[in-house]
Coordinates of C-alpha atoms in Angstrom, one line a residue:
X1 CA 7.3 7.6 2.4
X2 CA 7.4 10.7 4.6
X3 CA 7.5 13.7 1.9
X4 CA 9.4 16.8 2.7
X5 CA 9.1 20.3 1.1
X6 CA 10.5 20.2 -2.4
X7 CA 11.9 23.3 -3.9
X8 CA 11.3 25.4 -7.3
X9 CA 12.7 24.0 -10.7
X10 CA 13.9 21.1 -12.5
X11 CA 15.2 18.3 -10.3
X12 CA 17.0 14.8 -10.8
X13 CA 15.1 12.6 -9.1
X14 CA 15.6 9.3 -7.4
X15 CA 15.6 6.3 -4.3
X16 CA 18.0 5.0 -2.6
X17 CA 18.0 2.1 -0.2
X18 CA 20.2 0.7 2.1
X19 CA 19.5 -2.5 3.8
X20 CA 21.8 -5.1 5.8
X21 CA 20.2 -8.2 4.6
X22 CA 21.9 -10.8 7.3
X23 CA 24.2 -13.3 5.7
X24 CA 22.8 -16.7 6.5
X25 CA 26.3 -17.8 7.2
X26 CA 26.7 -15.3 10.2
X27 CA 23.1 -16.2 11.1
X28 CA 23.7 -19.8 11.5
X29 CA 26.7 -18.9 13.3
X30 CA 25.2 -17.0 16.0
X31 CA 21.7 -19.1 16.1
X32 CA 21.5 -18.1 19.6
X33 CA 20.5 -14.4 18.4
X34 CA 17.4 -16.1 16.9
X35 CA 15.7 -18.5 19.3
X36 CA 12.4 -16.4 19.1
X37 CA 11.7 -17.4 15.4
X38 CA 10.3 -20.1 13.7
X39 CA 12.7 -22.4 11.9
X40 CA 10.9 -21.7 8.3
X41 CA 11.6 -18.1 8.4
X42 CA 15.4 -18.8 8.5
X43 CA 15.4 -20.8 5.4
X44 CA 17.7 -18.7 2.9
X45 CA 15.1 -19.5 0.6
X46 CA 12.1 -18.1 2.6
X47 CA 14.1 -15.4 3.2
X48 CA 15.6 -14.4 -0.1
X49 CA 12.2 -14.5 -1.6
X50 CA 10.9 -11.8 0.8
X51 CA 14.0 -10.1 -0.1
X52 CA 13.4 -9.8 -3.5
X53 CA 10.0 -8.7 -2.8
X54 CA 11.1 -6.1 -0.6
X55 CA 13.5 -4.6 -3.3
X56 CA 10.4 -5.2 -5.7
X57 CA 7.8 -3.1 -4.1
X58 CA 10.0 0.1 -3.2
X59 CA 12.0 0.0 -6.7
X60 CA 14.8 2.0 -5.5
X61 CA 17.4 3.4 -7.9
X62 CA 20.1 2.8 -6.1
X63 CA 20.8 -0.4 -3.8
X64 CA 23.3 -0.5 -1.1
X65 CA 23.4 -4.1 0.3
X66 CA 25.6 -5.0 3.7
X67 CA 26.2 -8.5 4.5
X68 CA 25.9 -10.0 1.5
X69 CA 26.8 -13.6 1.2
X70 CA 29.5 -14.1 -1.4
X71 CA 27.6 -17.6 -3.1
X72 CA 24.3 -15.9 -2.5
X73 CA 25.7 -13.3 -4.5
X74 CA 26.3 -14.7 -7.6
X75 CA 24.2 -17.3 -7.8
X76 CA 20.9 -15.5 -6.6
X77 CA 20.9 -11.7 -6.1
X78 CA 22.9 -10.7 -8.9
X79 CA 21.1 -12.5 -11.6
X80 CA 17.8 -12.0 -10.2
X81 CA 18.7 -8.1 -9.7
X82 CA 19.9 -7.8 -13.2
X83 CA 16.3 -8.9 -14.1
X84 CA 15.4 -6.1 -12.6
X85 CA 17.0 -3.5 -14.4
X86 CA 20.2 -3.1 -11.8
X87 CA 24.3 -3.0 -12.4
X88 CA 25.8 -4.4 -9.1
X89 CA 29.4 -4.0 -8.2
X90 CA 30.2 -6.4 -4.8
X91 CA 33.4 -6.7 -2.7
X92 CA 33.7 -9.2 -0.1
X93 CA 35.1 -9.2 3.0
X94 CA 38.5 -9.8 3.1
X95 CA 40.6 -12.9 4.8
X96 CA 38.0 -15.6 5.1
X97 CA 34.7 -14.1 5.5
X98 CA 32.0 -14.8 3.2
X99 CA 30.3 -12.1 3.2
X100 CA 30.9 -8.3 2.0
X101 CA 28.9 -5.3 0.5
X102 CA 27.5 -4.3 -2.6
X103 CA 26.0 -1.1 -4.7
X104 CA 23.7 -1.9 -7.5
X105 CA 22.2 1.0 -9.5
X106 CA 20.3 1.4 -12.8
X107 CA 21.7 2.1 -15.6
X108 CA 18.7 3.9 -17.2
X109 CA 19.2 6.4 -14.7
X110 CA 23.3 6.6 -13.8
X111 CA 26.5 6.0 -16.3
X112 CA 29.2 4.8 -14.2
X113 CA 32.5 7.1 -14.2
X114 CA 34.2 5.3 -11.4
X115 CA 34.1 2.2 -8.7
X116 CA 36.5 1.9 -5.8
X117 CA 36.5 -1.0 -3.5
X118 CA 38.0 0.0 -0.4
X119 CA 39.6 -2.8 2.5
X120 CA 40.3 -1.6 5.9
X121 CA 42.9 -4.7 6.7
X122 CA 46.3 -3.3 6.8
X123 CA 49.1 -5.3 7.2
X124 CA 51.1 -5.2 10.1
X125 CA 48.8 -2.3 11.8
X126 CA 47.2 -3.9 15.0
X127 CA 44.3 -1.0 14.5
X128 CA 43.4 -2.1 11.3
X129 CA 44.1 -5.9 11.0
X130 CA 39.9 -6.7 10.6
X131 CA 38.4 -7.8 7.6
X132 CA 35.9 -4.8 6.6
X133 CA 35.2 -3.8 3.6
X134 CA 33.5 -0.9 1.7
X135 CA 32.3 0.1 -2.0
X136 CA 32.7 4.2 -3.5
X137 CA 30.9 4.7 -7.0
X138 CA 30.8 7.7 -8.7
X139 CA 27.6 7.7 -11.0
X140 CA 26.7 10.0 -13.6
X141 CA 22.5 11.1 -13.6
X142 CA 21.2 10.3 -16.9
X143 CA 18.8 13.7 -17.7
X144 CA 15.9 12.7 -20.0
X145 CA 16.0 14.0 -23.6
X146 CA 13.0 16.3 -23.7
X147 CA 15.0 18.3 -20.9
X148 CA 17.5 19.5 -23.9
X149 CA 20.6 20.5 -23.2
X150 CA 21.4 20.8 -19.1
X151 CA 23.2 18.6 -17.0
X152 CA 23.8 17.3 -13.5
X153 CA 26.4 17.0 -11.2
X154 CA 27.9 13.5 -10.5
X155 CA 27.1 11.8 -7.5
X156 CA 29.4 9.8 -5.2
X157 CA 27.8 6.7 -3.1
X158 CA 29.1 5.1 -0.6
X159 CA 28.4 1.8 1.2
X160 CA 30.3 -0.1 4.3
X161 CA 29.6 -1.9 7.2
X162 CA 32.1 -1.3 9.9
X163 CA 33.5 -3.4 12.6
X164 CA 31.1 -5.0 15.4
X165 CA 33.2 -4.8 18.5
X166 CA 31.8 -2.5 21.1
X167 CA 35.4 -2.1 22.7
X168 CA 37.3 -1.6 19.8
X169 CA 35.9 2.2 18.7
X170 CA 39.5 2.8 17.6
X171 CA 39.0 0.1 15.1
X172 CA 35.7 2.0 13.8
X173 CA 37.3 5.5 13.5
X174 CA 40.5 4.3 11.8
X175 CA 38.1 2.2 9.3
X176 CA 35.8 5.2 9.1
X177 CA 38.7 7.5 8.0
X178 CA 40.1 5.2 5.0
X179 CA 35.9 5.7 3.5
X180 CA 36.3 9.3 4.2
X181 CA 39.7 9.2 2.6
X182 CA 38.4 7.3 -0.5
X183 CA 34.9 9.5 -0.7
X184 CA 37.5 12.9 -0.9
X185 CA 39.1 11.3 -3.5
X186 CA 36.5 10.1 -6.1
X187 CA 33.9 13.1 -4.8
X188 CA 36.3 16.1 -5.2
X189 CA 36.0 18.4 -8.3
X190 CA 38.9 20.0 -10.3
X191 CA 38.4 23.2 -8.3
X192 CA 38.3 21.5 -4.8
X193 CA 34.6 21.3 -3.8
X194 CA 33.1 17.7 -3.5
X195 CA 30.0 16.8 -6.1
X196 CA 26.9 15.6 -3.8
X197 CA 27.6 12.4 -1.9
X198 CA 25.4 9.8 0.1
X199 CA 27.2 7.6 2.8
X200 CA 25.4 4.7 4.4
X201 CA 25.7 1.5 5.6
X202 CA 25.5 -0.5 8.6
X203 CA 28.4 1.7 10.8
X204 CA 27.9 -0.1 14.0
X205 CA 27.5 3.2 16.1
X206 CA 24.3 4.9 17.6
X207 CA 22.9 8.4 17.0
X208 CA 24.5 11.4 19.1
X209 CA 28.1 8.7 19.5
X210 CA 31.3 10.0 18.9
X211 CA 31.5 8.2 15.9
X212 CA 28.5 9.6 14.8
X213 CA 28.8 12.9 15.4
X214 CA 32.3 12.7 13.8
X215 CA 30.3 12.2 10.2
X216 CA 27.3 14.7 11.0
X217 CA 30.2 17.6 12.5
X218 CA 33.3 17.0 10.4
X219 CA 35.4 17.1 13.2
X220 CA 36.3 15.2 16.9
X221 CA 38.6 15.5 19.7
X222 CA 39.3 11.8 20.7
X223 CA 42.5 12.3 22.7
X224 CA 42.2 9.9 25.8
X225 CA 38.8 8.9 25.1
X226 CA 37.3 5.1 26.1
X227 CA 37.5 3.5 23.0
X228 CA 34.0 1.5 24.0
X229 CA 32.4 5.6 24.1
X230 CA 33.1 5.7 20.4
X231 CA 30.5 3.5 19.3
X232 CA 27.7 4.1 22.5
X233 CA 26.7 0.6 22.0
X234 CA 27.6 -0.6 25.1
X235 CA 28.3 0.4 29.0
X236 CA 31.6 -0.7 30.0
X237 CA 32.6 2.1 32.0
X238 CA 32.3 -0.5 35.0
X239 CA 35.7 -2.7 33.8
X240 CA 38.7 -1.7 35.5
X241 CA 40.8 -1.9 32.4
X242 CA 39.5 0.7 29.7
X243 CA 41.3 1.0 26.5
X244 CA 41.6 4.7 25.8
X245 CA 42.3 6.4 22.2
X246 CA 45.7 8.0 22.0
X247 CA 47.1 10.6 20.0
X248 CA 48.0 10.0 16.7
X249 CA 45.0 7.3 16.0
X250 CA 46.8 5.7 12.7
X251 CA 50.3 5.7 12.2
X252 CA 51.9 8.2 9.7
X253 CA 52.3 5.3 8.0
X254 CA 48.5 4.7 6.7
X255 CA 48.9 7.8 4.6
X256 CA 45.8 9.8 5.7
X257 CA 45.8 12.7 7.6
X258 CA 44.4 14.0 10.2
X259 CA 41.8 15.7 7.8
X260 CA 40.5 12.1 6.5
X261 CA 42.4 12.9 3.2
X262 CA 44.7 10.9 1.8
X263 CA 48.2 12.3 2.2
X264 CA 49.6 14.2 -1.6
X265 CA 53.2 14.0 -2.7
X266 CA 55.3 16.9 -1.7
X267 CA 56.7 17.1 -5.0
X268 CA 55.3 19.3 -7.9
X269 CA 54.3 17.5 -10.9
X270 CA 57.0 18.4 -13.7
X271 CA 54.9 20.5 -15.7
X272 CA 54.9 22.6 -12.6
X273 CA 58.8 22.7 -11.9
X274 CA 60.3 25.9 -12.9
X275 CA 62.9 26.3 -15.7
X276 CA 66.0 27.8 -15.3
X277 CA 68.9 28.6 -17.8
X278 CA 71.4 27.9 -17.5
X279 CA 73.3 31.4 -17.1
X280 CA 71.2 32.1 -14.4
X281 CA 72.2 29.4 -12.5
X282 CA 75.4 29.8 -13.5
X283 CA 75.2 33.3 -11.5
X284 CA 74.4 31.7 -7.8
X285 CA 78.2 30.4 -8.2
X286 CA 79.1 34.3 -6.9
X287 CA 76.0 34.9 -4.3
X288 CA 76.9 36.4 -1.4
X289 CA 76.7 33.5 1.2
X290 CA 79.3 31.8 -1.6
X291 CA 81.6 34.1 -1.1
X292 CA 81.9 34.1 2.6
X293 CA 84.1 31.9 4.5
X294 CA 82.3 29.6 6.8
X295 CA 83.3 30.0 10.7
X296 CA 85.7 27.7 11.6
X297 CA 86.5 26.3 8.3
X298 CA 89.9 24.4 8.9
X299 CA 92.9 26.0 6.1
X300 CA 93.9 23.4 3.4
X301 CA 96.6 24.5 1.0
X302 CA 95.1 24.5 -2.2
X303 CA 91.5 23.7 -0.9
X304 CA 90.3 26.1 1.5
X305 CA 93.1 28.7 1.4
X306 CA 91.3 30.8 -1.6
X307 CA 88.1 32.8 -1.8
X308 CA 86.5 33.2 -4.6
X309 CA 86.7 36.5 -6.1
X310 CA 83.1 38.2 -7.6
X311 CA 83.5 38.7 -11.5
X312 CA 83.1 42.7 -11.9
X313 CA 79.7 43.8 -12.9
X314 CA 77.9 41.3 -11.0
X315 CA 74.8 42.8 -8.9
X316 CA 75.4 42.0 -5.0
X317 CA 72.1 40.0 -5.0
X318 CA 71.5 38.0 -8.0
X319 CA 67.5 37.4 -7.4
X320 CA 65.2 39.3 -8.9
X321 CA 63.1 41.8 -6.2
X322 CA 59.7 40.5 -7.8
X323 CA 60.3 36.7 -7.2
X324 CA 59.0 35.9 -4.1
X325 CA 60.0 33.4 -2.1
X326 CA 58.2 30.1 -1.8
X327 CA 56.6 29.2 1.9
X328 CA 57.3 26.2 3.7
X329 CA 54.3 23.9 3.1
X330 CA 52.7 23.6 6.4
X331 CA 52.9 20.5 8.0
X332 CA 49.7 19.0 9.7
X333 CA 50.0 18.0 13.4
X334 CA 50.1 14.7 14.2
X335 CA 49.5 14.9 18.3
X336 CA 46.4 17.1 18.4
X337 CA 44.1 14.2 19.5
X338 CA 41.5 15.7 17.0
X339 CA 40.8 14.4 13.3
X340 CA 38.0 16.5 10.9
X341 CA 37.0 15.7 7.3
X342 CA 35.3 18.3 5.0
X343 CA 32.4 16.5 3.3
X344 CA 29.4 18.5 5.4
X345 CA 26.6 15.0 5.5
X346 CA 24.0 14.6 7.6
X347 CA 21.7 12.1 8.4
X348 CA 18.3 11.5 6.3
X349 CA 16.6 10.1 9.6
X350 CA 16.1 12.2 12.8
X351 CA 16.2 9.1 15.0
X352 CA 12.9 10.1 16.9
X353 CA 9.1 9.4 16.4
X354 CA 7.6 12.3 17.0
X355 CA 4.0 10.4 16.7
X356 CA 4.9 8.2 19.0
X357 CA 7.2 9.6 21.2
X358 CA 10.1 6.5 20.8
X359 CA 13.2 6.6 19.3
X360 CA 13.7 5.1 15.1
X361 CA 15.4 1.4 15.8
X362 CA 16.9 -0.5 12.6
X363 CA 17.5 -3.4 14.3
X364 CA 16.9 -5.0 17.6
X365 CA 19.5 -7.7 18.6
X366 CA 18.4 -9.6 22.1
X367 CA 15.5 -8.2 21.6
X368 CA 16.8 -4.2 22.4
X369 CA 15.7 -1.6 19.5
X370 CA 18.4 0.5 18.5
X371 CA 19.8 2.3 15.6
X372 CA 23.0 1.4 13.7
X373 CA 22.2 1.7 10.1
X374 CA 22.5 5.2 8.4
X375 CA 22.0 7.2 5.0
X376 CA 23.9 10.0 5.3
X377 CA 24.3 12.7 2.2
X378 CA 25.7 16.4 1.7
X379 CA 24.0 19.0 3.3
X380 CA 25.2 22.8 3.1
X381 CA 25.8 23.7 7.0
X382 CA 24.4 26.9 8.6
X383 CA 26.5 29.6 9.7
X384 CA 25.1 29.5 13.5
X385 CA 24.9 25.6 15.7
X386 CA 21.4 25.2 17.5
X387 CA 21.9 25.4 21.2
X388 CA 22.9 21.9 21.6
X389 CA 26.1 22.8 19.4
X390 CA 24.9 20.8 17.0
X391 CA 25.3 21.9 13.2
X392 CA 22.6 23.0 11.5
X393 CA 21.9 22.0 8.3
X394 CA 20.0 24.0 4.7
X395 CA 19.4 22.2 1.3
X396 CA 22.3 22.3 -1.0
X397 CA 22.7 20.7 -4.7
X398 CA 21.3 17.5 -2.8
X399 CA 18.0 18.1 -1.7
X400 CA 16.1 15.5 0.6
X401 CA 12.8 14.5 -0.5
X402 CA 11.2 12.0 1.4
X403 CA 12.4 9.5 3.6
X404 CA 10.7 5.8 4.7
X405 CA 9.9 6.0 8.2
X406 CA 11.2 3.7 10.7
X407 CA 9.5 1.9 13.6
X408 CA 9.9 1.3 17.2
X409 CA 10.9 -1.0 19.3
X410 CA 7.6 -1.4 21.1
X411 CA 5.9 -1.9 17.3
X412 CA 8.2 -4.4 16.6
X413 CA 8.0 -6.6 19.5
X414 CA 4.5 -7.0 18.4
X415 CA 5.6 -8.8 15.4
X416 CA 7.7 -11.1 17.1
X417 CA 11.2 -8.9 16.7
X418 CA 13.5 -9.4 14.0
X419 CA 14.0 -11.6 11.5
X420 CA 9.6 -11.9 11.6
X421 CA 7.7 -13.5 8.4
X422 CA 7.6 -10.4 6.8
X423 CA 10.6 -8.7 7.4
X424 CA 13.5 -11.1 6.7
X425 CA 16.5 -9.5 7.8
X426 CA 17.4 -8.8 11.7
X427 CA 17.7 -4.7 10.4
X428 CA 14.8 -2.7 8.7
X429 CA 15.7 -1.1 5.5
X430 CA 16.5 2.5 5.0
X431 CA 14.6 4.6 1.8
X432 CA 15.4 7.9 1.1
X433 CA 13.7 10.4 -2.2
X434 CA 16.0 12.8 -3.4
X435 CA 16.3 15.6 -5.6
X436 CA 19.6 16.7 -7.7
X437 CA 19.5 20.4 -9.6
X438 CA 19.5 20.6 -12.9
X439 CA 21.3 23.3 -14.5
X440 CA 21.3 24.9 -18.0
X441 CA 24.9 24.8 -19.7

C-alpha cells in the first residue's frame, strides 16, 4: 500500500476493494481474448481459488465485485465470503445475462441502513435498452466501545460496471446518470449535503474521457459530441458515419434531470399546504379582477347581463400586504446540451507511475494496458482549478489513506498479460485505506 499523509485525531478506519473478477461465462464466450494462456489457468476452479486468496491476503472491509457469475455466486463466493466475516448483497444483470455485481462488507465494522439495486434497462427507451446493472449501500461505521460516546457519519458505496460498447458513449452517460441519480438519493442528509460516498466499478471509460471527467468535474457539455469520444476507448474518428450526442440526452420521460437527480413532485406534501377559512376565501368572491367585466364578454339575459356589486366595508384588495407572493418554481432546461451532478469525487488513483514513467493499466485486453476500473470517493474541491482546468481537490470528512499501486503495461507483459497464474482475472484489483472523522456528540 502507498501511504499518504494522515491527519490529526480520531479516525474510522478501513479498505475497500474493487475488483472485476471475469465471469467465466463471458470468458468462454470470447476465448479468442485469451489465446496467450495456458488452459489450467482458466479452469473456474484454478481461478476461484486464487481469488479467494486474493481477497484473503488484503482483507478489505468492503468488497465491490463486477462480473460476478450468478451460479458462482451462490454456490461459491457467497458461502465461502461469509466464512470470512462478509454480508454480500448481489444483483444480476438483467434480461439473460448471468452475470451482475455485488458489495459485500463486514458487519463488525458497518450496520446496514439501506441497499438499492439499480437497472439501467428501460423499457421502450432505445438509449437505455442494455442490461447493466449497479448496487448503492448505505452503511453505518461501527465505532469501538472504548471510544465512548462519538459517532460517524454514514457512508454511501457504490458499485457498477457500465456498458462495453466503444460507440455507444450515449449509452454510458445515460447509465452513469441513473447511479448518480440513485447515490443523491440514499447519500443526501436532511439538510441537503451528501454523507461521504465511494463510487467504483468497472465504467468502461479511460482517465481524462468525457465520461470521466464528468464524475471527477460535476459537470459536461456533450451537445453534438461523437458518442465514441465519450468513453476514449477507441479511434473511430475515421468512419464516415459518427453518431453524435444530441440535446436532451434522456427523455423527460426517465425522470432525472439534467442535474443527475431524480426529478421531485411539484406538489407540497399536505402537512405543507396552507389552511384557509373559510371566510377568507369567501372574500376573493368580491376581488377586484371579480368584479370586472371581461372584454368582449357576449350579453346573456340573466347570465352575463349583471355585475356583481362589492358588499360595503370590503377593503379594495383583500390580501394582506405581508403575504408575499409565491415564485414560480424554476424550471430546468432541457436543451442546454450540458448535464452536472453535485457529489464533488475524485479518483483514488492518479493514473501515472511516477517511478516508472508509464501510465496505471487495470487491464490489458489484446494485449494493450489501459485503465477502465475506478474508486472514486468525496473530496471537498478547491476554490481555484490548476492550470489544466482541472479541479483541485483538499481532504474532507473522507480522507484518503493509502492506496494499492497499480502496474504497467510493460510489467505485465512480463508475466504473460492477463489472466497469468497469479493474477486470475483479465483486470488488477483496486485497494484503497481510508480515514472517516469521528466526532464527539
Amino acid at each position: 500500500m502507498q501511504g499518504l499523509e494522515a491527519g490529526d485525531g480520531p479516525q474510522f478506519q478501513f479498505t475497500l476493494m474493487s475488483y472485476n473478477i471475469l465471469a467465466q461465462d463471458l470468458m468462454q464466450q470470447s476465448s479468442e481474448l485469451y489465446l496467450h494462456c495456458h488452459p489450467d489457468i482458466l479452469n473456474w476452479n484454478y481461478r476461484f481459488a486464487n481469488l479467494m486468496q486474493e481477497f484473503q491476503h488484503w482483507d478489505p472491509d468492503i468488497l465491490c465485485l463486477q462480473e460476478v457469475q450468478e451460479d458462482h455466486y451462490w454456490e461459491q463466493l457467497e458461502p465461502s465470503l461469509r466464512m470470512m466475516g462478509f454480508t454480500c448483497f448481489y444483483k444480476r444483470r438483467t434480461g439473460c445475462k448471468t452475470d451482475g455485481c455485488a458489495v459485500c462488507y463486514k458487519p463488525t465494522r458497518f450496520r446496514l441502513l439501506c441497499a438499492s439495486p439499480v437497472e439501467y434497462f428501460r423499457p421502450g427507451l432505445e438509449l437505455l435498452n442494455r442490461d447493466n446493472v449497479g448496487l448503492v449501500l448505505l452503511l453505518q461505521p461501527l465505532v469501538p466501545e472504548g471510544l465512548g460516546q462519538v459517532s460517524v457519519a454514514p457512508l454511501c458505496v457504490a458499485n457498477t460496471h457500465i456498458l462495453y460498447n466503444p460507440r455507444r458513449g450515449d449509452v454510458k452517460l445515460a447509465q452513469m446518470a441513473i447511479l448518480l441519480a440513485e447515490v443523491d438519493k440514499v447519500a443526501r442528509l436532511s439538510d441537503g449535503s451528501h454523507c461521504p460516498i465511494i463510487l467504483c466499478g468497472d465504467l468502461n471509460s479511460v482517465p481524462d474521457s468525457p465520461l470521466y471527467n464528468f464524475i471527477r468535474d460535476g459537470e459536461l457539455q456533450y451537445d453534438g459530441m461523437p458518442a465514441w469520444k465519450v468513453s476514449g476507448q477507441e479511434d473511430f474518428s475515421h468512419q464516415l458515419y459518427q453518431r453524435k450526442l444530441q440535446a436532451p440526452l434522456w427523455p423527460s420521460a426517465l425522470g432525472i434531470t439534467d442535474g443527475c437527480q431524480y426529478v421531485t413532485s411539484r406538489h407540497p406534501k399536505r402537512s405543507e399546504r396552507r389552511k384557509y377559512s373559510r371566510d377568507f376565501l369567501l372574500r376573493f368572491r368580491f376581488c377586484s379582477i371579480a368584479c370586472q367585466r371581461p372584454v368582449g364578454l357576449v350579453l346573456m339575459e340573466g347570465v352575463t347581463d349583471t355585475k356583481p356589486e362589492r358588499p360595503a366595508g370590503w377593503a379594495e384588495s383583500v390580501l394582506e400586504e405581508d403575504t408575499p407572493e409565491p415564485e414560480p418554481e424554476p424550471i430546468s432546461p432541457r436543451t442546454i446540451g450540458t448535464i452536472q451532478h453535485c457529489l464533488h469525487l475524485t479518483s483514488v488513483y492518479t493514473h501515472f507511475l511516477p517511478q516508472h514513467c508509464r501510465p496505471e493499466v487495470t487491464t490489458m485486453p489484446l494485449g494493450i494496458g489501459t485503465t477502465v476500473d475506478y474508486i472514486f470517493f468525496s473530496a471537498e474541491s478547491c476554490e481555484n482549478g490548476n492550470r489544466t482546468g482541472h479541479r483541485l481537490y483538499q481532504d474532507g470528512t473522507l480522507k484518503l489513506l493509502g492506496r494499492l499501486s497499480l502496474l504497467s503495461e510493460e510489467i505485465l507483459w512480463a508475466a504473460n498479460g492477463l489472466p497469468n497464474p497469479f493474477c486470475s482475472s483479465d483486470h488488477l484489483c483496486l485497494l484503497a485505506s481510508f480515514g472517516m472523522e469521528v466526532t464527539a456528540p
